[in-house]
Short mmCIF file of C-alpha atoms and ligand atoms in Angstrom, two decimals:
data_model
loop_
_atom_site.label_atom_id
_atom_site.label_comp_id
_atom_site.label_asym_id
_atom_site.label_seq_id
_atom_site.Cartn_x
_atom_site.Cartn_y
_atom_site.Cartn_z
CA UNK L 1 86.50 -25.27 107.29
CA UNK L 2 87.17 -28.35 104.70
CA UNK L 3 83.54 -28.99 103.84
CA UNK L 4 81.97 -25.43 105.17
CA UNK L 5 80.07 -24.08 102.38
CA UNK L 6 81.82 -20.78 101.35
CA UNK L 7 79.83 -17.85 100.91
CA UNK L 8 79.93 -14.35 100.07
CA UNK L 9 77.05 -12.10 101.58
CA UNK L 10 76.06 -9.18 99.90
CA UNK L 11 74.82 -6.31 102.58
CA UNK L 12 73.65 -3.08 103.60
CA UNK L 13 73.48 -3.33 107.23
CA UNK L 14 71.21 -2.42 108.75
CA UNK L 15 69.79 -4.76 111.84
CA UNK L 16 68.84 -7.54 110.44
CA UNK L 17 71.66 -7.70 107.90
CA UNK L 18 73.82 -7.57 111.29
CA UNK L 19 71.94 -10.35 112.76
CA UNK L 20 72.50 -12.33 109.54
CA UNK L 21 76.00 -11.79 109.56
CA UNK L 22 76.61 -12.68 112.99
CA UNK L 23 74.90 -15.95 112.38
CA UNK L 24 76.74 -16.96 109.36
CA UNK L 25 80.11 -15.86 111.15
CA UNK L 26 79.27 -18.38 114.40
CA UNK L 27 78.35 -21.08 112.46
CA UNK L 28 80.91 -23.73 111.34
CA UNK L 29 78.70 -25.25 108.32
CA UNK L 30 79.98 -21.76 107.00
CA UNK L 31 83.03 -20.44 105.51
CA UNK L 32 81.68 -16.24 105.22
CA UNK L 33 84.60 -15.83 102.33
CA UNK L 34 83.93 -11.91 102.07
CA UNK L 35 81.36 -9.01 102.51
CA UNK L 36 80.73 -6.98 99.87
CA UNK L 37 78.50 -3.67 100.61
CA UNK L 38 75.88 -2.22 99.07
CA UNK L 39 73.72 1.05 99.55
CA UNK L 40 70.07 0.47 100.40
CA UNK L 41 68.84 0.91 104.10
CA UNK L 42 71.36 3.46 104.08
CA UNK L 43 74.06 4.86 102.09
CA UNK L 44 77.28 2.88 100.89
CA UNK L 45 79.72 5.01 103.35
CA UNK L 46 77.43 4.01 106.19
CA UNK L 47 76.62 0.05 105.33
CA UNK L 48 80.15 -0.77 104.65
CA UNK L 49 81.00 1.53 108.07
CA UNK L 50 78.32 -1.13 109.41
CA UNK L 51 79.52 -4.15 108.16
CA UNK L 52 83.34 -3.41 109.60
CA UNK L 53 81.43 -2.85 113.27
CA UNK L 54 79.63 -6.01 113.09
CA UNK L 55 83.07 -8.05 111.88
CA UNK L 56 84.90 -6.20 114.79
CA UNK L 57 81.96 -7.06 117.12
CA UNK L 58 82.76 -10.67 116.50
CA UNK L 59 86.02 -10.71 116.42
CA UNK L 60 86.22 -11.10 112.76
CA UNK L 61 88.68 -8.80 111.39
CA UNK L 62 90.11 -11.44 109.40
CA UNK L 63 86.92 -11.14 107.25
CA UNK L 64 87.39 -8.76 104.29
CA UNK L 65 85.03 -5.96 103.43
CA UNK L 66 84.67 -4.77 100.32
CA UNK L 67 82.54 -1.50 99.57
CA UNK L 68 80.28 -1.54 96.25
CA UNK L 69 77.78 0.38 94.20
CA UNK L 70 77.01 3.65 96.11
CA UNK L 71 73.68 3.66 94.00
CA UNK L 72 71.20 1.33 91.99
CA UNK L 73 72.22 0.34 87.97
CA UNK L 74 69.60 2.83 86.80
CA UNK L 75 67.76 5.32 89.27
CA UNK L 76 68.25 7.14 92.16
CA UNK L 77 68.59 5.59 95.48
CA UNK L 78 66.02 4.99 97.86
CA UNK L 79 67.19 4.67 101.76
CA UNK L 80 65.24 3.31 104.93
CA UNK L 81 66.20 5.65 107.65
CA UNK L 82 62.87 5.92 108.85
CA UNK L 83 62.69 1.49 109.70
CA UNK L 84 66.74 1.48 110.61
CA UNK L 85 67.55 5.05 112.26
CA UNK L 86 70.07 7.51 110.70
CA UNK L 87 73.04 5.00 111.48
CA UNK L 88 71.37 2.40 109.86
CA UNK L 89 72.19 0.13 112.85
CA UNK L 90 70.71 2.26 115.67
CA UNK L 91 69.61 0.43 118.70
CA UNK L 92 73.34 -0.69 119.85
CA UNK L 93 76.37 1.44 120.53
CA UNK L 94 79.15 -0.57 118.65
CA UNK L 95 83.09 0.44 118.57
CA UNK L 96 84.23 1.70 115.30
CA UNK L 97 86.42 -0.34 113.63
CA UNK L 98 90.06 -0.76 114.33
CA UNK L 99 90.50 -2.33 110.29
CA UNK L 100 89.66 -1.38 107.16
CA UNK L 101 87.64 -1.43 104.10
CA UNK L 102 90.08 -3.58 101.18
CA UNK L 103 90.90 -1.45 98.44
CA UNK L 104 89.07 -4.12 95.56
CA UNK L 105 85.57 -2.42 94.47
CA UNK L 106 82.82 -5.11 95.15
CA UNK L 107 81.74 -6.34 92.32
CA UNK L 108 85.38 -6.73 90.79
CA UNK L 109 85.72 -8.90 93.93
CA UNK L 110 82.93 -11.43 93.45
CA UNK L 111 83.80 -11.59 90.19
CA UNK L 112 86.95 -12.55 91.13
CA UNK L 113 86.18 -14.68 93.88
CA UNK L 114 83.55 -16.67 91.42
CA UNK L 115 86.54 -17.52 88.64
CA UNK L 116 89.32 -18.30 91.14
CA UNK L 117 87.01 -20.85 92.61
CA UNK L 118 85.78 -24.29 91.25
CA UNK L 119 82.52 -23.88 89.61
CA UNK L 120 79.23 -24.21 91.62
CA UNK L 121 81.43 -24.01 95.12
CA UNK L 122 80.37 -20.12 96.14
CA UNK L 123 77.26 -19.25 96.65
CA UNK L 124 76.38 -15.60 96.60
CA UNK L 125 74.01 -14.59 99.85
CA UNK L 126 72.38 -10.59 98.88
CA UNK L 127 70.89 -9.22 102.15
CA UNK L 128 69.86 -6.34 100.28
CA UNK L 129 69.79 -4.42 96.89
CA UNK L 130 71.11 -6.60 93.66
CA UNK L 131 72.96 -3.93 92.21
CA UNK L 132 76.32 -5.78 93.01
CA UNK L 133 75.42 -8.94 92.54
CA UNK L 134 73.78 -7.34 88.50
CA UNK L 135 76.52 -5.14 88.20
CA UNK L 136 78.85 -8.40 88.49
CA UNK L 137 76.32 -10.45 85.93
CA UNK L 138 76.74 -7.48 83.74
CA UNK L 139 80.38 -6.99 83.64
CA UNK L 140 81.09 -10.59 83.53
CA UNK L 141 78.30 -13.18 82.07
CA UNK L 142 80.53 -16.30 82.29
CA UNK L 143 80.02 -16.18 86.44
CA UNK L 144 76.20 -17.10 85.89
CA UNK L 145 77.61 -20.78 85.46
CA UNK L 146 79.84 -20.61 88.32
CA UNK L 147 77.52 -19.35 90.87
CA UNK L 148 76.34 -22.56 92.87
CA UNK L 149 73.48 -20.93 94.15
CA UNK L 150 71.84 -17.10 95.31
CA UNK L 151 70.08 -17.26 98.40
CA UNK L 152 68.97 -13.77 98.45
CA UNK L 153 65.87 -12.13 100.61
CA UNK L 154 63.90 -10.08 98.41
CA UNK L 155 60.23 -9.88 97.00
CA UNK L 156 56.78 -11.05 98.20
CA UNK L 157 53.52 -12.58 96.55
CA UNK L 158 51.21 -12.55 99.50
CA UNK L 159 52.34 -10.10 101.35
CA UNK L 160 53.02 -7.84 98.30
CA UNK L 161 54.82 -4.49 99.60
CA UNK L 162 56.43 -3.19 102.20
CA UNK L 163 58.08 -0.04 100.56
CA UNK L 164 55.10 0.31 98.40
CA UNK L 165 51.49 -1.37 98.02
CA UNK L 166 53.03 -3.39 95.39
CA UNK L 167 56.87 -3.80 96.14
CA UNK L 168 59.35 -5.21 98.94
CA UNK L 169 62.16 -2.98 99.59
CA UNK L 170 65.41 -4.91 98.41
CA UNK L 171 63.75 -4.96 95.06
CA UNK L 172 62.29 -1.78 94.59
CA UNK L 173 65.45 -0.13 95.23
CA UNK L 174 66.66 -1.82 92.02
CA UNK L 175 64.56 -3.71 90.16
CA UNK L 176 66.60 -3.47 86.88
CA UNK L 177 69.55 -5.24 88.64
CA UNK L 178 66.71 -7.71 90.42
CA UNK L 179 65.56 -8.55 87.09
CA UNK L 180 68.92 -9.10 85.73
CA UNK L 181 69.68 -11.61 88.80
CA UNK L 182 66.48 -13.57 88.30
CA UNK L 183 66.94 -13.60 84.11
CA UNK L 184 70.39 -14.81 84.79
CA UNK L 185 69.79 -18.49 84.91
CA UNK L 186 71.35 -19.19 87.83
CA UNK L 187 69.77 -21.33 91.10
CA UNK L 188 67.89 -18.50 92.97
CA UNK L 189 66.60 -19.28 96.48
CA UNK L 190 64.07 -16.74 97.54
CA UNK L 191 63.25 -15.63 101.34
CA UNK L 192 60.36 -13.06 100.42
CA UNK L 193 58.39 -11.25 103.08
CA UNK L 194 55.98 -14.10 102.75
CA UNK L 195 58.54 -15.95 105.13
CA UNK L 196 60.11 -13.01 107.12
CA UNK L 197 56.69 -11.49 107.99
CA UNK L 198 56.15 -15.11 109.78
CA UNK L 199 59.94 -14.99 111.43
CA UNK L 200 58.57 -12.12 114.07
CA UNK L 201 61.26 -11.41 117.03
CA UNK L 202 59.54 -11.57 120.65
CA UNK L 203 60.15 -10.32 124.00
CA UNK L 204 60.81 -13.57 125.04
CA UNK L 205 63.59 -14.21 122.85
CA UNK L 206 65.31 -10.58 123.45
CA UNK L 207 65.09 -10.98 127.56
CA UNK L 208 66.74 -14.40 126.54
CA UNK L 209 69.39 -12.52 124.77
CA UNK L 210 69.98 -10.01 127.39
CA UNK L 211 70.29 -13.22 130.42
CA UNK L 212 73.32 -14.72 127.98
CA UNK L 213 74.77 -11.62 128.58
CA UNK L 214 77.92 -11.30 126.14
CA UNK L 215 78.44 -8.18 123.64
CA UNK L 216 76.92 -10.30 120.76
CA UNK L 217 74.05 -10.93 122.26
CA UNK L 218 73.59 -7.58 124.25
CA UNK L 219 74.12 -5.95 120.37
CA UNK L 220 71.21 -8.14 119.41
CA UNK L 221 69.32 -7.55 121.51
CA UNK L 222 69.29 -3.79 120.98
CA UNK L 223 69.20 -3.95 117.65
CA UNK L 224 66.12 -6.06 117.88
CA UNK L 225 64.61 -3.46 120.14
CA UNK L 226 65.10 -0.65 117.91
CA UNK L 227 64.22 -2.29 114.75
CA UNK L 228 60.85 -3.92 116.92
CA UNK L 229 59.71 -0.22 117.10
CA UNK L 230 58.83 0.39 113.39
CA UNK L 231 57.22 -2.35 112.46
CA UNK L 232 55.02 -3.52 115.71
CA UNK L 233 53.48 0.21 115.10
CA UNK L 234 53.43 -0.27 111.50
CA UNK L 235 51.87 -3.77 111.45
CA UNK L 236 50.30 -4.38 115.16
CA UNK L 237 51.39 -7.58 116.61
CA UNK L 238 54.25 -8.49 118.68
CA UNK L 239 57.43 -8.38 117.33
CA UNK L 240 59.28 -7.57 113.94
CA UNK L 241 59.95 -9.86 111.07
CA UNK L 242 63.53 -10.31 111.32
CA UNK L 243 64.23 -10.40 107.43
CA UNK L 244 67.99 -11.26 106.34
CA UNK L 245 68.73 -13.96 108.96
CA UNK L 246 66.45 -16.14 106.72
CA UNK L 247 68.82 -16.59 104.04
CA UNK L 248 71.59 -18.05 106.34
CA UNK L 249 69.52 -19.77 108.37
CA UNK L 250 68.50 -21.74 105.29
CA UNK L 251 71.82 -22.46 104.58
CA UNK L 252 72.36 -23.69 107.84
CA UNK L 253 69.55 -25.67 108.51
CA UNK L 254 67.42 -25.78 105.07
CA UNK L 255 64.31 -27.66 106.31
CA UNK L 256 63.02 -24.58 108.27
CA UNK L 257 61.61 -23.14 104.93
CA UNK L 258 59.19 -24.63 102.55
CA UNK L 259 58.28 -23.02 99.42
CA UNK L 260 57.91 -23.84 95.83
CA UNK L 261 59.48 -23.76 92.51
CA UNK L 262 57.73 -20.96 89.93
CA UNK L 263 58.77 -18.43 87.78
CA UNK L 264 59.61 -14.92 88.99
CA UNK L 265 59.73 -12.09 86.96
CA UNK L 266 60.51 -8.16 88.17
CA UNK L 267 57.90 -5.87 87.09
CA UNK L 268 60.61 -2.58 86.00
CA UNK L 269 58.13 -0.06 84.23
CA UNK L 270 54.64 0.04 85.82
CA UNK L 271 54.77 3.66 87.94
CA UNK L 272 52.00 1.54 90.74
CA UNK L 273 53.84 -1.71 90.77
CA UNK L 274 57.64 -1.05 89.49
CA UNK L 275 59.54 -3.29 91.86
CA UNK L 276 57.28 -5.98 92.11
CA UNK L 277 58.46 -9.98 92.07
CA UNK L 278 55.70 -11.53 90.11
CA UNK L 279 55.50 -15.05 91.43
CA UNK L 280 53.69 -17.57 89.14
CA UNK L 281 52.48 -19.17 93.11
CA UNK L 282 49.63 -21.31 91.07
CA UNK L 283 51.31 -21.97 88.01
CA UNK L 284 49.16 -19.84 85.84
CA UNK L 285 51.35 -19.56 83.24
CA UNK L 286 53.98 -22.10 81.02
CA UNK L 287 56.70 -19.19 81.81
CA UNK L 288 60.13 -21.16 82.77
CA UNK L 289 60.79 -22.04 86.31
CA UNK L 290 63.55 -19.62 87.65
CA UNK L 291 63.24 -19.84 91.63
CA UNK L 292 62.66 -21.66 94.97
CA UNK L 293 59.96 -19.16 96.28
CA UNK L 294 60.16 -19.90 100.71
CA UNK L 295 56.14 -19.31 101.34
CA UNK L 296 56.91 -20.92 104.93
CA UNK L 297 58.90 -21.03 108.11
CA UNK L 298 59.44 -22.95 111.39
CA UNK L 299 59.21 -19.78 113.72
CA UNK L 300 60.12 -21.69 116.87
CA UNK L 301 63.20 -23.52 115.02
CA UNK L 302 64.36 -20.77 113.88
CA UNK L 303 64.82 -18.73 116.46
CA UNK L 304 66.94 -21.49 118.51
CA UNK L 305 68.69 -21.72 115.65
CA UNK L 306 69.50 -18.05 115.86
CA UNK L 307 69.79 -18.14 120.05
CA UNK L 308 72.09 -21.16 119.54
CA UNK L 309 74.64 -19.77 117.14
CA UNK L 310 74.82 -16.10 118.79
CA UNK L 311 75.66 -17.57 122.18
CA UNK L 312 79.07 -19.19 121.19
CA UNK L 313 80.62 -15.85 119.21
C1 LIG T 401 64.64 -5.85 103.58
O1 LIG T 401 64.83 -4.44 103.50
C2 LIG T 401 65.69 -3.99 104.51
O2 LIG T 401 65.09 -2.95 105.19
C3 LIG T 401 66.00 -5.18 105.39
O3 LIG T 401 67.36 -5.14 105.79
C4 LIG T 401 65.70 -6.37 104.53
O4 LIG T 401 66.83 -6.75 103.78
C5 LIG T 401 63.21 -6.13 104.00
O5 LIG T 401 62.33 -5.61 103.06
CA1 LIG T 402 69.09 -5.87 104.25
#
């Protein structure tokens, strides 16, 4: 693990949060430091429950868990049950966990983690909500320096909603701790739906799933299936993007995506469009630079990429 590039991902599994996780755990360019939980898809009890299940379905119960906010900096939370079932990971049957949770809250932890470490060696990975990831920002400034980068998935430009017209779900859920991320000054990778709505599962890769045959992949597989449901009704098409494996497969293998660099800000008061990331795509405006915007993905790479690492855990 010498030169494996330590990460902490920030979660609320859900599928494709699972999916992500399994791929960071298989791959060696990766040293998965922690998971820290966060209510979105569903609640906190339920996404750090999650997260456990997918550490014990690897075989990772050396990973530690650590359970977060239980709701968004400001408002109420806002839940997906109706994309990722009541579980939050319906679609596969997994143990429960014979470890637990660590008794450290969160955002204490990444806090933590980011001043016991040399600066600009952990990168923070949010697969859902920023409320941690703020919440840590708020509580302790200083880490913005340490942070070597935030590869988060969150936000669209040309795709625009998926929770509402005007807003992607990660970020409506808390756009006062998205805009607090984004204002923090930090390197900000960004895998919006304008990528993930391109990274759509297909039979062909779950029937290749289910002929490797091993509990990983079986797990996938169903998850996939379940998850497929919502969104080929929803959208038409094939499959379903398959959202939060984007941000580790860019760490992994970076030249899948292609984006830009443009200024994002978080619309936080409009009633139509609170939620929104406000992507300066065409540089429009002298506003400062703040992210790498992904606009583009190597389907076909990417799923190899996925097939590749789930086979060996
Ligand atoms: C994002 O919202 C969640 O439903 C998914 O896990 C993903 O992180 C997509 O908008
Ligand atoms: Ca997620």
């Amino acid at each position: 693990m010498g030169t494996a590039r330590k990460i902490i991902i920030d979660t609320d599994p859900g599928q494709d949060d699972a999916v992500a996780i399994l791929l960071a755990l298989a791959s060696n360019d990766l040293d998965v430091l922690g998971l820290t939980t966060v209510a979105g898809n569903v609640p906190l009890d339920l996404t750090t429950l999650n997260a456990l299940k997918i550490c014990e379905l690897a075989g990772r119960k050396d990973v530690p868990v650590f359970a977060g906010c239980d709701r968004p900096l400001r408002h109420d939370l806002v839940t997906a049950e109706h994309v990722h079932g009541k579980t939050g990971l319906d679609g596969a049957d997994l143990s429960d966990p014979s470890f637990s949770i660590q008794d450290q809250n969160a955002v204490d932890y990444i806090v933590e983690t980011l001043r016991g470490h040399d600066a600009g060696t952990v990168t923070l990975c949010p697969l859902g909500p920023l409320t941690n990831i703020g919440a840590a920002l708020q509580q302790a400034p200083d880490i913005a320096d340490r942070i070597a980068e935030i590869v988060l998935m969150g936000g669209a430009y040309f795709e625009v909603g998926n929770i509402t017209p005007a807003a992607e779900f990660n970020i409506f859920v808390d756009p006062e701790a998205a805009e607090i991320v984004f204002k923090a000054g930090c390197k900000i990778t960004v895998m919006p739906l304008d990528v993930t709505h391109k990274a759509l599962t297909s039979r062909a890769w779950i029937d290749e799933l289910r002929s490797i045959n091993t509990p990983v992949t079986n797990a996938v597989a169903g998850l996939t299936d379940f998850f497929e449901r919502f969104d080929v009704a929803k959208y038409g098409g094939t499959g379903a993007p398959l959202h939060d494996p984007c941000v580790i497969a860019y760490l992994i293998q970076p030249d899948l995506f292609s984006g830009r660099n443009v200024n994002v800000e978080i619309e936080t008061e409009s009633k139509l469009t609170r939620g929104m990331t406000v992507a300066d795509w065409w540089g429009v405006t002298d506003r400062p630079k703040n992210a790498m915007f992904m606009g583009d993905i190597d389907r076909n790479g990417y799923f190899s990429l996925l097939t590749q690492h789930l086979r060996t855990l």
